[in-house]
Amino acid sequence: VQIINLDRIVALGIKTVDVDILYEKGMIGKKDVPVKILGVGDLNEPIEIIADMFSKSAIEKLEKVGGKAIFRW
């Protein structure tokens, strides 16, 4: 499992993020290994994230600002 914190995704400044974007930006090493998003960091604007797994706090932070946690499978 590849772990990514919310703050790293926010730093990208992209409204919709998926595994392909994370790979292109060098945040993950492989597209075929599951990606889990953790709730480290704060959100001020809605972001839509498509990943395999999300921590409870990541989902709560995304939904609080109108974002979405979308499960890839």
Short mmCIF file of the C-alpha atoms (twelve columns), coordinates in Angstrom:
data_MODEL
# 
_entry.id   MODEL 
# 
loop_
_atom_site.group_PDB 
_atom_site.id 
_atom_site.type_symbol 
_atom_site.label_atom_id 
_atom_site.label_alt_id 
_atom_site.label_comp_id 
_atom_site.label_asym_id 
_atom_site.label_seq_id 
_atom_site.Cartn_x 
_atom_site.Cartn_y 
_atom_site.Cartn_z 
_atom_site.pdbx_PDB_model_num 
ATOM 1  C CA . VAL A 1  0.000   0.000  0.000   1 
ATOM 2  C CA . GLN A 2  1.251   3.451  -0.955  1 
ATOM 3  C CA . ILE A 3  0.376   6.151  1.591   1 
ATOM 4  C CA . ILE A 4  -0.275  9.777  0.655   1 
ATOM 5  C CA . ASN A 5  -1.247  12.557 3.083   1 
ATOM 6  C CA . LEU A 6  -3.915  15.097 2.187   1 
ATOM 7  C CA . ASP A 7  -1.476  17.985 2.590   1 
ATOM 8  C CA . ARG A 8  0.665   16.649 -0.273  1 
ATOM 9  C CA . ILE A 9  -2.382  16.441 -2.536  1 
ATOM 10 C CA . VAL A 10 -3.497  19.963 -1.577  1 
ATOM 11 C CA . ALA A 11 -0.012  21.230 -2.493  1 
ATOM 12 C CA . LEU A 12 -0.599  20.068 -6.088  1 
ATOM 13 C CA . GLY A 13 -3.337  22.669 -6.520  1 
ATOM 14 C CA . ILE A 14 -5.469  20.294 -8.628  1 
ATOM 15 C CA . LYS A 15 -9.237  19.933 -8.103  1 
ATOM 16 C CA . THR A 16 -9.506  16.276 -9.186  1 
ATOM 17 C CA . VAL A 17 -6.733  13.833 -8.349  1 
ATOM 18 C CA . ASP A 18 -6.464  10.161 -9.245  1 
ATOM 19 C CA . VAL A 19 -3.779  7.483  -9.243  1 
ATOM 20 C CA . ASP A 20 -2.542  8.513  -12.707 1 
ATOM 21 C CA . ILE A 21 -1.922  12.086 -11.551 1 
ATOM 22 C CA . LEU A 22 -0.199  10.911 -8.360  1 
ATOM 23 C CA . TYR A 23 2.060   8.715  -10.483 1 
ATOM 24 C CA . GLU A 24 2.822   11.485 -13.002 1 
ATOM 25 C CA . LYS A 25 3.733   13.876 -10.159 1 
ATOM 26 C CA . GLY A 26 6.076   11.281 -8.631  1 
ATOM 27 C CA . MET A 27 4.050   10.888 -5.438  1 
ATOM 28 C CA . ILE A 28 3.648   7.142  -5.913  1 
ATOM 29 C CA . GLY A 29 5.959   4.638  -7.551  1 
ATOM 30 C CA . LYS A 30 3.488   2.186  -9.064  1 
ATOM 31 C CA . LYS A 31 -0.008  2.456  -10.495 1 
ATOM 32 C CA . ASP A 32 -0.897  -1.167 -9.740  1 
ATOM 33 C CA . VAL A 33 -0.241  -0.961 -5.971  1 
ATOM 34 C CA . PRO A 34 -3.177  0.273  -3.847  1 
ATOM 35 C CA . VAL A 35 -3.119  3.910  -2.704  1 
ATOM 36 C CA . LYS A 36 -4.404  5.032  0.699   1 
ATOM 37 C CA . ILE A 37 -5.120  8.664  1.511   1 
ATOM 38 C CA . LEU A 38 -4.550  9.788  5.097   1 
ATOM 39 C CA . GLY A 39 -6.064  12.859 6.731   1 
ATOM 40 C CA . VAL A 40 -2.824  14.675 7.574   1 
ATOM 41 C CA . GLY A 41 -3.184  18.338 6.632   1 
ATOM 42 C CA . ASP A 42 -6.003  20.827 6.221   1 
ATOM 43 C CA . LEU A 43 -8.316  21.584 3.318   1 
ATOM 44 C CA . ASN A 44 -9.831  24.951 2.486   1 
ATOM 45 C CA . GLU A 45 -11.270 24.129 -0.923  1 
ATOM 46 C CA . PRO A 46 -13.103 21.053 -2.236  1 
ATOM 47 C CA . ILE A 47 -11.008 18.377 -3.907  1 
ATOM 48 C CA . GLU A 48 -12.165 15.155 -5.536  1 
ATOM 49 C CA . ILE A 49 -9.766  12.284 -4.885  1 
ATOM 50 C CA . ILE A 50 -9.991  8.866  -6.518  1 
ATOM 51 C CA . ALA A 51 -8.003  6.213  -4.619  1 
ATOM 52 C CA . ASP A 52 -8.241  2.671  -3.267  1 
ATOM 53 C CA . MET A 53 -8.540  3.494  0.432   1 
ATOM 54 C CA . PHE A 54 -9.143  6.502  2.659   1 
ATOM 55 C CA . SER A 55 -8.730  6.992  6.384   1 
ATOM 56 C CA . LYS A 56 -11.838 8.077  8.264   1 
ATOM 57 C CA . SER A 57 -10.297 11.499 8.948   1 
ATOM 58 C CA . ALA A 58 -9.442  11.994 5.251   1 
ATOM 59 C CA . ILE A 59 -13.053 11.311 4.251   1 
ATOM 60 C CA . GLU A 60 -14.344 13.659 6.962   1 
ATOM 61 C CA . LYS A 61 -12.000 16.483 5.924   1 
ATOM 62 C CA . LEU A 62 -12.859 16.096 2.247   1 
ATOM 63 C CA . GLU A 63 -16.610 16.063 2.861   1 
ATOM 64 C CA . LYS A 64 -16.465 18.980 5.327   1 
ATOM 65 C CA . VAL A 65 -15.318 21.363 2.556   1 
ATOM 66 C CA . GLY A 66 -17.542 19.837 -0.149  1 
ATOM 67 C CA . GLY A 67 -14.952 17.478 -1.632  1 
ATOM 68 C CA . LYS A 68 -15.345 13.797 -2.456  1 
ATOM 69 C CA . ALA A 69 -13.539 10.567 -1.602  1 
ATOM 70 C CA . ILE A 70 -14.169 8.185  -4.496  1 
ATOM 71 C CA . PHE A 71 -13.124 4.555  -4.214  1 
ATOM 72 C CA . ARG A 72 -11.280 3.339  -7.302  1 
ATOM 73 C CA . TRP A 73 -12.542 -0.259 -7.296  1 
# 
